[in-house]
Structures are given as structure tokens and as C-alpha cells.
Coordinates of C-alpha atoms and ligand atoms in Angstrom, one line a residue:
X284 CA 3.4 34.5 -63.5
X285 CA 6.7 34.8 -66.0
X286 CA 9.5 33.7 -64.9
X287 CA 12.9 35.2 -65.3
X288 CA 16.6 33.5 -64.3
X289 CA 19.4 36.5 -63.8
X290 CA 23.0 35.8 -63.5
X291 CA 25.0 38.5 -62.5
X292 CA 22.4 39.7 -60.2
X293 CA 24.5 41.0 -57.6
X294 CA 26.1 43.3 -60.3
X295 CA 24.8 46.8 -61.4
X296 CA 22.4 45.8 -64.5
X297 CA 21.6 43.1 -62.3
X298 CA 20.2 44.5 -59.6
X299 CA 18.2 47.3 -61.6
X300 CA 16.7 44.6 -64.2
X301 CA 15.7 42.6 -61.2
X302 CA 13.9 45.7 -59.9
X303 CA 12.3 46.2 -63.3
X304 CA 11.2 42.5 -63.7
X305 CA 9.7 42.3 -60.3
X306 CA 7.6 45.7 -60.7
X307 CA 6.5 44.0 -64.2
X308 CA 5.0 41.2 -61.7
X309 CA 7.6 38.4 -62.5
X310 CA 9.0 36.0 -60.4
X311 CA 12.7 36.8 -60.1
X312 CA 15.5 34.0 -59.9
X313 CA 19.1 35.0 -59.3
X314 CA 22.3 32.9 -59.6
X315 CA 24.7 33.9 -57.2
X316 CA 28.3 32.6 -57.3
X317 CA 29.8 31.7 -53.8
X318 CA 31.7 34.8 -52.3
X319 CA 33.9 35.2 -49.0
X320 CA 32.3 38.2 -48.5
X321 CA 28.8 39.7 -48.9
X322 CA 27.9 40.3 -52.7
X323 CA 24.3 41.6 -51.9
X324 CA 24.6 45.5 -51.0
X325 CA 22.8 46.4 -54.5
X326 CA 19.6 44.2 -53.7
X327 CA 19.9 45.7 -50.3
X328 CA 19.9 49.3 -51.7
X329 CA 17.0 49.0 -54.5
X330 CA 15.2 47.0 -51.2
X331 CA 14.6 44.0 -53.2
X332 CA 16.9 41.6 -52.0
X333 CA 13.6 39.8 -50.3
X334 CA 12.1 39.2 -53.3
X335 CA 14.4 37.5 -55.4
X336 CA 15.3 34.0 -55.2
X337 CA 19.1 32.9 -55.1
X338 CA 20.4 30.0 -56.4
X339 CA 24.0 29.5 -55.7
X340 CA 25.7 29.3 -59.0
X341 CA 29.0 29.8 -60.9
X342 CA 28.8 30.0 -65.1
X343 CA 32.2 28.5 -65.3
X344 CA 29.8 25.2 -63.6
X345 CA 27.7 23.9 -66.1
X346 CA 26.0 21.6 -63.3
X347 CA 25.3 24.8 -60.9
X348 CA 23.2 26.1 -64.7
X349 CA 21.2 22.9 -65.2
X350 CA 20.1 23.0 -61.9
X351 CA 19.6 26.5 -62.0
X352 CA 17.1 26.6 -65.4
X353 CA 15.4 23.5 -63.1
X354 CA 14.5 25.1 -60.4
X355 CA 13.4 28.1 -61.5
X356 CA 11.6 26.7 -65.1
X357 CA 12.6 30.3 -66.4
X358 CA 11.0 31.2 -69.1
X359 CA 13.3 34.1 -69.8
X360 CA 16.9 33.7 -69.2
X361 CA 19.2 36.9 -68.9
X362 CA 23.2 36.2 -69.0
X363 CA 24.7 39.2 -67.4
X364 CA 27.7 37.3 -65.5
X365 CA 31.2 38.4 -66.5
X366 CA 34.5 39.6 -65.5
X367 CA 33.4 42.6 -66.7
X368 CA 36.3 45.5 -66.0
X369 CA 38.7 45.5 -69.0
X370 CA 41.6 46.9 -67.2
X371 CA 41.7 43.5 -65.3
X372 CA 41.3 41.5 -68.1
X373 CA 45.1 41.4 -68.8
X374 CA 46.0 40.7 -65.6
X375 CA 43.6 37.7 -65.6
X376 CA 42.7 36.7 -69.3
X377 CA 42.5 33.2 -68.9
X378 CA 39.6 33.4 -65.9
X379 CA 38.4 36.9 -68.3
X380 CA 38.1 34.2 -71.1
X381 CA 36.4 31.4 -69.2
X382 CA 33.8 33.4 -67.3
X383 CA 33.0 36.1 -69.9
X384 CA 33.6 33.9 -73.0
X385 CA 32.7 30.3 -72.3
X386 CA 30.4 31.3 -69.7
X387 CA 28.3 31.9 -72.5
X388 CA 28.1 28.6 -74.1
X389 CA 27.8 26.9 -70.6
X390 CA 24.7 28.6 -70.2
X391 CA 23.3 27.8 -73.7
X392 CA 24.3 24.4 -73.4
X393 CA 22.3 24.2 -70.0
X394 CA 19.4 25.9 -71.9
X395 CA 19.4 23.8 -74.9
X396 CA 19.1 20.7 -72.3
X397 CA 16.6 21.7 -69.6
X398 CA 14.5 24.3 -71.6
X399 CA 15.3 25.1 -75.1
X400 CA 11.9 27.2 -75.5
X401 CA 13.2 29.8 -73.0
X402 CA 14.0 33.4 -74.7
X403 CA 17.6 33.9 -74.0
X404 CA 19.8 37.7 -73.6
X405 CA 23.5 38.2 -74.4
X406 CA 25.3 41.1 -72.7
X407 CA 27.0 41.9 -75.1
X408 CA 29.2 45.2 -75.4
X409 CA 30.6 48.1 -77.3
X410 CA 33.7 47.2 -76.4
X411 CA 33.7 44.5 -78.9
X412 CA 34.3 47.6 -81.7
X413 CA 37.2 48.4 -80.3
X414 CA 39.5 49.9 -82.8
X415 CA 36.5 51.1 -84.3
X416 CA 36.0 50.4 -88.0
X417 CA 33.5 52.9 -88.6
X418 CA 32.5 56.4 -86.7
X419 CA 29.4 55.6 -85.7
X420 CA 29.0 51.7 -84.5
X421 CA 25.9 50.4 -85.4
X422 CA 24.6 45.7 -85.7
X423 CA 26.5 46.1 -89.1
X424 CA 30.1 48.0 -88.2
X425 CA 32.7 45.1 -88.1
X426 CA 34.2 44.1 -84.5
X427 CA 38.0 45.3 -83.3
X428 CA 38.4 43.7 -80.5
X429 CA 41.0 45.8 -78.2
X430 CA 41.3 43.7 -75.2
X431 CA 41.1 40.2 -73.8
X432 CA 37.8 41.5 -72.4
X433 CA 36.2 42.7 -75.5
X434 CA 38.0 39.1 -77.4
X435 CA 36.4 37.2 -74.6
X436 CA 32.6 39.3 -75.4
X437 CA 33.4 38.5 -79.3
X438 CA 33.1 35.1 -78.4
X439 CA 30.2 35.2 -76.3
X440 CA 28.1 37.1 -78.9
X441 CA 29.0 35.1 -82.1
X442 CA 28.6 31.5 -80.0
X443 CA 24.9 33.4 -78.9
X444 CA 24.5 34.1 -82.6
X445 CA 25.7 30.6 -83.4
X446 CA 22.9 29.1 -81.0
X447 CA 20.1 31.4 -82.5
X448 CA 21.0 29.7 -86.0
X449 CA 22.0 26.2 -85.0
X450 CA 19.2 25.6 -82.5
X451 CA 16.5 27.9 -82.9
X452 CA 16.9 29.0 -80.3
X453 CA 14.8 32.7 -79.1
X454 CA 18.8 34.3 -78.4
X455 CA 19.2 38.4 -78.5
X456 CA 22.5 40.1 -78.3
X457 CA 22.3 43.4 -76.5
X458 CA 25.4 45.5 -77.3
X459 CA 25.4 48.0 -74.8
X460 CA 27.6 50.9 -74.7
X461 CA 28.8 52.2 -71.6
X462 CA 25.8 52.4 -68.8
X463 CA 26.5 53.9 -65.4
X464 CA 24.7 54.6 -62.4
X465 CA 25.3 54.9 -58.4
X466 CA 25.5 50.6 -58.8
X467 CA 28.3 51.3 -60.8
X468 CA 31.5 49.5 -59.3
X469 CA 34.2 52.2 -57.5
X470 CA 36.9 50.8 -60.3
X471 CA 34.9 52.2 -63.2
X472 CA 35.4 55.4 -64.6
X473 CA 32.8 57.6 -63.7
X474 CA 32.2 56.0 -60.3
X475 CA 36.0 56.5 -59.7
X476 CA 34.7 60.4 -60.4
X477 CA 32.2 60.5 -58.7
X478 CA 33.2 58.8 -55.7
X479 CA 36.4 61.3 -55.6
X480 CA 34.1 64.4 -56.1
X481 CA 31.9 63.8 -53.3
X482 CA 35.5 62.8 -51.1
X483 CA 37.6 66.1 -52.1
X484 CA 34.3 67.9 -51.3
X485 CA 34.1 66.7 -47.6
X486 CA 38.1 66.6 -47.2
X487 CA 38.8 63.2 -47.5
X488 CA 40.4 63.2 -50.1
X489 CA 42.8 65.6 -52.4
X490 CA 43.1 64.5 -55.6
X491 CA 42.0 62.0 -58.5
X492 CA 44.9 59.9 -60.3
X493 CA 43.7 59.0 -63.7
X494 CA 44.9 57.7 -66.9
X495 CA 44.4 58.3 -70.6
X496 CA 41.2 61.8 -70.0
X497 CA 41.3 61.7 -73.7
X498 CA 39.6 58.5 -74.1
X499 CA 36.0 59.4 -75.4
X500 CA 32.4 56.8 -74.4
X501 CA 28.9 57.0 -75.5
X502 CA 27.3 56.8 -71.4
X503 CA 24.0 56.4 -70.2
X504 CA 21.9 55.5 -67.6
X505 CA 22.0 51.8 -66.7
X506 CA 18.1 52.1 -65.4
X507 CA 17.3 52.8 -69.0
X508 CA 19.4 49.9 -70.5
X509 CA 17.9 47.0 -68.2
X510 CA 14.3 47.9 -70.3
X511 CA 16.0 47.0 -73.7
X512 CA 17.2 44.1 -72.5
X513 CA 13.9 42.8 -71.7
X514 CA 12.4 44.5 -74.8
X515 CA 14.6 42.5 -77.0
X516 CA 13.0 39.4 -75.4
X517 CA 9.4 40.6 -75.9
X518 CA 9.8 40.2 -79.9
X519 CA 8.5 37.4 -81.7
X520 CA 12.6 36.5 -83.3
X521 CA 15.3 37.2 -81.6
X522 CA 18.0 40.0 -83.1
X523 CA 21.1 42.1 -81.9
X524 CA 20.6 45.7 -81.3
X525 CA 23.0 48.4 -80.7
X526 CA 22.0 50.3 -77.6
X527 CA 23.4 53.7 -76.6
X528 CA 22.5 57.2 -76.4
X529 CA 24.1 58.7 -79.5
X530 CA 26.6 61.1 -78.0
X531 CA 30.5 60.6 -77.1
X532 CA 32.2 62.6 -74.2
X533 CA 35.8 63.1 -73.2
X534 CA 36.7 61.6 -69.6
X535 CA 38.1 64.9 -69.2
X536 CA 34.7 66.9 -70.0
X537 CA 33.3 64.2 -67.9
X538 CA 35.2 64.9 -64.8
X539 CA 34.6 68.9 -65.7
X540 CA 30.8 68.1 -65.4
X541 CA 30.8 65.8 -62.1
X542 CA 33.2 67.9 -60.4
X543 CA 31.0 71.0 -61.3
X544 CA 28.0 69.6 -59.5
X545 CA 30.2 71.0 -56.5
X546 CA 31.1 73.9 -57.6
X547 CA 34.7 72.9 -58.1
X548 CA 37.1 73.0 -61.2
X549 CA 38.5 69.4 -62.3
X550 CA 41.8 70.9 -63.4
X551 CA 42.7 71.7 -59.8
X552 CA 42.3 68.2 -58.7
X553 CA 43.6 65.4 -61.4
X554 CA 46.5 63.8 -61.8
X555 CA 47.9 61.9 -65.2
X556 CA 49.1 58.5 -63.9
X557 CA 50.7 56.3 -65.9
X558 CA 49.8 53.8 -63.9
X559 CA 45.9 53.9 -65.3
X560 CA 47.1 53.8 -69.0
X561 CA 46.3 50.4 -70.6
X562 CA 48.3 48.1 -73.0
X563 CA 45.6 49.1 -75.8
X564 CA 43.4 51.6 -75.6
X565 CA 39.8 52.0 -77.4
X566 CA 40.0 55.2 -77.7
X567 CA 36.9 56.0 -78.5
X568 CA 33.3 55.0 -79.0
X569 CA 29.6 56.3 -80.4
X570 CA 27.0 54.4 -80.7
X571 CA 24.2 53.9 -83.3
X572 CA 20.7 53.0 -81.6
X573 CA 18.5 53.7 -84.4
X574 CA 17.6 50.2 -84.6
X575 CA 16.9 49.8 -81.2
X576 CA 14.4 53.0 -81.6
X577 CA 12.7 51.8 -85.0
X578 CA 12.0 48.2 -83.7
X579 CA 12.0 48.3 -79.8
X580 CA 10.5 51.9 -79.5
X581 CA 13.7 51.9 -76.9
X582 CA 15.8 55.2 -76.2
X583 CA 17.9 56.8 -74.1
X584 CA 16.4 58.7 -71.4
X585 CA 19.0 60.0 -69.3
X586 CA 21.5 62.8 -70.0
X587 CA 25.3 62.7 -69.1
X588 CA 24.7 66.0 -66.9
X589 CA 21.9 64.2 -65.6
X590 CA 23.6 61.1 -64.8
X591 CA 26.7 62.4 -63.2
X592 CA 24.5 64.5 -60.4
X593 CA 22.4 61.5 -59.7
X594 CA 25.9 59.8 -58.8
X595 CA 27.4 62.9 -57.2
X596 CA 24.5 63.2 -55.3
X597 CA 24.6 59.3 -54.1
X598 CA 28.5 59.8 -53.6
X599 CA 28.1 62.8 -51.4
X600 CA 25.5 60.9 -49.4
X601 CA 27.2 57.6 -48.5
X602 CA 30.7 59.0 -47.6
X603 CA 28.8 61.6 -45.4
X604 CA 27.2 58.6 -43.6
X605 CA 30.5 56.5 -43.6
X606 CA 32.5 59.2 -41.8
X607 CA 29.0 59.5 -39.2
X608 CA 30.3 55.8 -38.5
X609 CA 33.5 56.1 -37.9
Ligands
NAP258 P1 29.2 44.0 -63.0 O1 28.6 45.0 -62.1 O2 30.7 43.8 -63.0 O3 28.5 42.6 -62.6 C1 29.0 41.4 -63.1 C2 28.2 40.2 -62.4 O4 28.8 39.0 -62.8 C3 28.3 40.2 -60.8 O5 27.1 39.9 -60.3 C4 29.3 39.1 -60.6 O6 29.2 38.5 -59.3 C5 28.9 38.1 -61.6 N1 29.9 37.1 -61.9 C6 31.3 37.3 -62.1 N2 31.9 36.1 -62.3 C7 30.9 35.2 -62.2 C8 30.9 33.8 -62.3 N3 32.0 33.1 -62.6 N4 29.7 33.1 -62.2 C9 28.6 33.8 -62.0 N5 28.5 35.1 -61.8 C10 29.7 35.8 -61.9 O7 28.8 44.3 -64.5 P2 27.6 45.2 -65.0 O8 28.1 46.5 -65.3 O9 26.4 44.9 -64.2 O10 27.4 44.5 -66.5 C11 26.5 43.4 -66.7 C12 26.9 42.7 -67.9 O11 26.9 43.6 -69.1 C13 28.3 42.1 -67.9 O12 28.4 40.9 -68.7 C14 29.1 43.2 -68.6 O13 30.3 42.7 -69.2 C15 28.1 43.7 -69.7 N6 28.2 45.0 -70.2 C16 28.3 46.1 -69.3 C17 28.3 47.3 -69.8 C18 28.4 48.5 -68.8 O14 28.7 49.6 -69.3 N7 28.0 48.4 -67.6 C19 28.3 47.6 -71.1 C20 28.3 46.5 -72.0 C21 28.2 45.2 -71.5 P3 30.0 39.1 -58.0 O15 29.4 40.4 -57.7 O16 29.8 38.1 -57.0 O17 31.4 39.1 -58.4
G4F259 O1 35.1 53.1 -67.1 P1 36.0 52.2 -67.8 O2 36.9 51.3 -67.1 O3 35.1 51.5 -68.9 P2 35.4 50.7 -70.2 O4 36.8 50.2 -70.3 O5 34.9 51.5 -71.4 O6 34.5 49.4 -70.1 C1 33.1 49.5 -69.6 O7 32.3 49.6 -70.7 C2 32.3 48.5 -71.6 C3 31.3 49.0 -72.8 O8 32.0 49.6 -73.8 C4 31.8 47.3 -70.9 F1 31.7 46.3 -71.8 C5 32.8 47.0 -69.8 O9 32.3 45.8 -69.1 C6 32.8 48.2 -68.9 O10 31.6 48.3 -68.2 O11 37.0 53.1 -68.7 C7 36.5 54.1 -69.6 C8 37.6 54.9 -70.2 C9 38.8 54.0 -70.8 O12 39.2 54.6 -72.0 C10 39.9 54.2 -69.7 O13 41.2 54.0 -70.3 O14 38.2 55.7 -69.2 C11 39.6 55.6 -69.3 N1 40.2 55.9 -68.0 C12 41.1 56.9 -67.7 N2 41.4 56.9 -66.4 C13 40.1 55.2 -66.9 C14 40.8 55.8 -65.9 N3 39.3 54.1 -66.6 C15 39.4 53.6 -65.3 N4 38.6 52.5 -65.0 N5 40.1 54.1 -64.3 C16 40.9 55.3 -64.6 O15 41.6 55.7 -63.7

């Protein structure tokens, strides 16, 4: 039986690549850094949180790593651990820099050590293109970096890259463009959405306060990413690969299409707050997964329209049960 090591397993790619590992018959290990409150409702809704073992664990800790790769002799290591909102990364970019950026190396270090034969993933992000240097990004387009999130990712990725060359060691770089789903944390855009549609249409709520709508993102489905990650780590050498779906859309005519699910008109309910805008914006991104296509036989599954119903739908469910409760 394969073995596979997660961090970031109570997080949204997380929790769905644990589901996808343990259906492909492997045994799942999960680090899980010490919360004050309970970081498990994602296991808990994909009904997996028996199956997985948790190992308490921080990637800021390189002890809590070593002892980690130990006790689960992993023979496939995924590092999805990060601060991973951007808007917070300016508030905190020293803790954004140290988890999301030297996170990385803790973990390679701690691989190199225990188990340097284990095949190693990156989460790596669009982000990282930032002020984008060319229109669609593909592995070649040079990086832009735009905040201390995506700066802290650059880091990550090259220090991965670094590791593959230095060490041979089997390390992939998945740079994922924005991936959604009803996992998706409430301070994401589309969740934000979604979680306001299904509110204003059971009159809790009577409008959405948002910030720069003209922002465009490449979004797909995060169940269909989790399978390119573990693709990446089924070759015989290791690579980077662009992963996206190949089509950009407005947060305005994403709002239109999740509010539309209802049967209500976006433009009645948002509000421009400066309070969303961000020092520097990326303003927008498309990305280029033809090499993820050619030598992963990976694509995109999921529409946008697709996408945003499935979280509408999941929306509409839970706050109907949370006001049953109270
Ligand atoms: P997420 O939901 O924010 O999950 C992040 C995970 O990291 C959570 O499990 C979190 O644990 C954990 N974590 C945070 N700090 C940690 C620390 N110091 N030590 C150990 N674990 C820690 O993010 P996601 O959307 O699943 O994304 C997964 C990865 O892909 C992230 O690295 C993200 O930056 C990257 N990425 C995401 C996207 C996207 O569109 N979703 C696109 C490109 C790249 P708690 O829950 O306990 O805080
Ligand atoms: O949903 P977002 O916060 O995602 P963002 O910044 O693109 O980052 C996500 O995708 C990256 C991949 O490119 C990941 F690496 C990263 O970890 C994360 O998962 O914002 C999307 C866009 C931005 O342009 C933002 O300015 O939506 C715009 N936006 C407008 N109003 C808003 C809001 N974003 C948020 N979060 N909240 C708003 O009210």
C-alpha cells in the first residue's frame, strides 16, 4: 500500500486530495498544526476524517516534519500548507513569508534527511505571475510577483526547483490557478459570492460589499486540480506544469452568474468598498495548461457556470440548516 504525507489537510485541496488518495487505496497521513479551535469540518464533510491519520505538526517546525516523514515512511509527500489568502499577507508578511516561503525548505530539508527517495509536490500558484508578463501564462512566462503572498510562493517554487537540481530529488511544482469549490474558505472571492447569494435569498442578508469586480481569474474546480497534483508525481522526472482551465472571467460576470442561479440580478445587490481594494492588485490572470494536457493527459473538467451552482447550491443548503438551529 502507497503511502502519502499531506500538510494542509484541513484546508480545501487538502481535504479533496485526501479523498482522492484514499479512493486510489493509499494510506493517508495528515499533518495537522495545533488550533484553539476545531480545524476538521472538511474531513467531516467528505466523511473521511476516520480514515486519515494526523500527526500534529507545524511547517515553520522542522522537528514536527522529521518526525512526521518518520512515522508515516511516505512515499509521496504533498506540501499544501500556507498562509494562503493574499489580502492578509500584508497584514502579516513576516508569518506569510515563514510559513508559505520557508515552510518549503523546512519540509525539503526534512525529506532530504529521513527519506530523500520520496516524490515531493509544490503548491505552487498563479499568483506568482502577477503583473503578468505575457497574456497567456504558461512554465516559460516570467514571474511578477504582486504581493508578499505571491513573493513568499516565488520562493517556495524556485528553492523546490533548487532541490530537484541540487539533490535529485523527485520535486514537481504545480502552479495552479485559482480552484474553488464548496471547501473554499468564506474570505475567498467566490465563496464570499456564494455564501452571500444563498443569504440575500433566505433574508439574511442584503447586500455584498466587494472591492476591485474588474479584477479577472482563470477558476476551476478544486476536485479536478487535486488529480494533477498526484499526476505530476506519477512521472518518471519530476517538472512544473501550469494548471488551469484556459478561460478568464470578471468578478463582476462572476457574481452575475452565481447570483443568477437564484434568479436574482447582481447589480441590485453589490456594493464597491474601498475597504476590499488591495495595495497591488493582479489584475488579471489566464492560464496556459497545454503542458499539463500533452504530458499529464490532465484537463479541466468543470465549468465556471458549473462550478458556481455546485457552491450556490451547497450555500443555500447549510445556512437553511444553520437558521433550523438557531
Ligand atoms: P487553504 O484552504 O487556506 O489551506 C491551507 C492549509 O495550510 C490549512 O490546512 C492550514 O491549516 C494549513 N496551514 C497554515 N499554516 C500552517 C502551518 N504553519 N503549518 C502547517 N499547516 C499550516 O488553502 P487551499 O486553497 O487548500 O490551497 C492549498 C495550497 O495551494 C496552498 O499552499 C495555497 O497557497 C496553494 N494554492 C491555492 C490555490 C487556490 O486557488 N486554492 C491556487 C494556487 C495555489 P489550518 O486550517 O489549521 O489553518
Ligand atoms: O478570491 P481571491 O481572494 O483570490 P486571489 O487573490 O486570486 O488568490 C487565490 O488564488 C491564488 C491563485 O492565483 C492562490 F494562490 C491564493 O492562495 C488564493 O487561493 O481574490 C480574487 C480577486 C482579486 O483580484 C480580488 O481583489 O477578487 C478580487 N476581489 C474583489 N472583491 C475580492 C473581493 N477578493 C476577496 N477575497 N474579497 C473581496 O471582497
Amino acid at each position: 500500500m502507497k503511502k502519502a504525507l499531506i500538510t494542509g489537510i484541513t484546508g480545501q485541496d487538502g481535504a479533496y486530495l485526501a479523498q482522492f488518495l484514499i479512493e486510489k487505496g493509499y494510506a493517508v497521513y495528515g499533518l495537522q498544526a495545533r488550533r484553539s479551535t476545531d480545524s476538521l469540518w472538511r474531513l467531516q464533510f467528505l466523511e473521511i476524517n476516520d480514515e486519515i491519520n494526523l500527526i500534529e505538526g507545524d511547517v515553520t517546525d522542522m522537528s514536527s516534519l522529521i518526525r512526521a516523514l518518520k512515522i508515516s515512511d511516505a512515499d509521496e509527500v504533498y506540501n499544501l500548507a500556507a498562509q494562503s489568502f493574499v489580502g492578509s499577507s500584508w497584514d502579516q508578511p513576516v508569518l506569510t513569508a515563514q510559513v508559505t516561503g520557508v515552510g518549503v525548505t523546512n519540509i525539503l530539508e526534512a525529506i532530504r534527511l529521513v527519506n530523500p527517495e520520496a516524490k515531493f509536490y509544490q503548491a505552487s500558484t498563479s499568483e506568482m505571475f502577477g503583473y503578468i508578463q505575457k497574456s497567456k501564462q504558461d512554465e516559460l512566462t516570467p514571474f511578477y510577483p504582486r504581493s508578499p503572498y505571491g513573493v513568499a510562493k516565488l520562493y517556495g517554487h524556485w528553492i523546490t526547483v533548487n532541490y530537484r537540481e541540487s539533490f535529485k530529488i523527485h520535486a514537481s511544482s504545480g502552479i495552479l490557478f485559482n480552484h474553488e469549490s464548496p471547501l473554499r474558505g468564506i474570505e475567498f472571492v467566490t465563496r464570499k459570492v456564494t455564501d452571500a447569494v444563498a443569504r440575500i435569498k433566505q433574508g439574511k442578508q442584503t447586500e455584498l460589499r466587494l472591492g476591485n469586480i474588474d479584477a479577472k481569474r482563470d477558476w476551476g474546480f478544486a476536485g479536478d486540480y487535486v488529480e494533477a497534483m498526484w499526476l505530476m508525481l506519477q512521472q518518471d522526472q519530476p517538472d512544473d506544469y501550469v494548471i488551469a482551465t484556459g478561460q478568464t472571467t470578471t468578478v463582476r460576470d462572476m457574481c452575475q452568474i452565481a447570483f443568477n442561479c437564484v434568479g436574482l440580478n447582481y447589480e441590485d445587490y453589490i456594493v464597491i468598498d474601498s475597504k476590499y481594494y488591495r495595495p497591488a492588485e493582479v489584475d488579471i490572470l489566464l492560464g496556459d495548461p497545454s503542458k499539463a494536457k500533452k504530458n499529464l493527459e490532465w484537463e479541466a473538467k468543470t465549468s465556471l457556470k458549473e462550478l458556481m451552482s455546485m457552491m450556490v447550491e451547497a450555500d443555500i443548503k447549510r445556512v437553511a440548516y444553520e437558521s433550523k438551529r438557531t
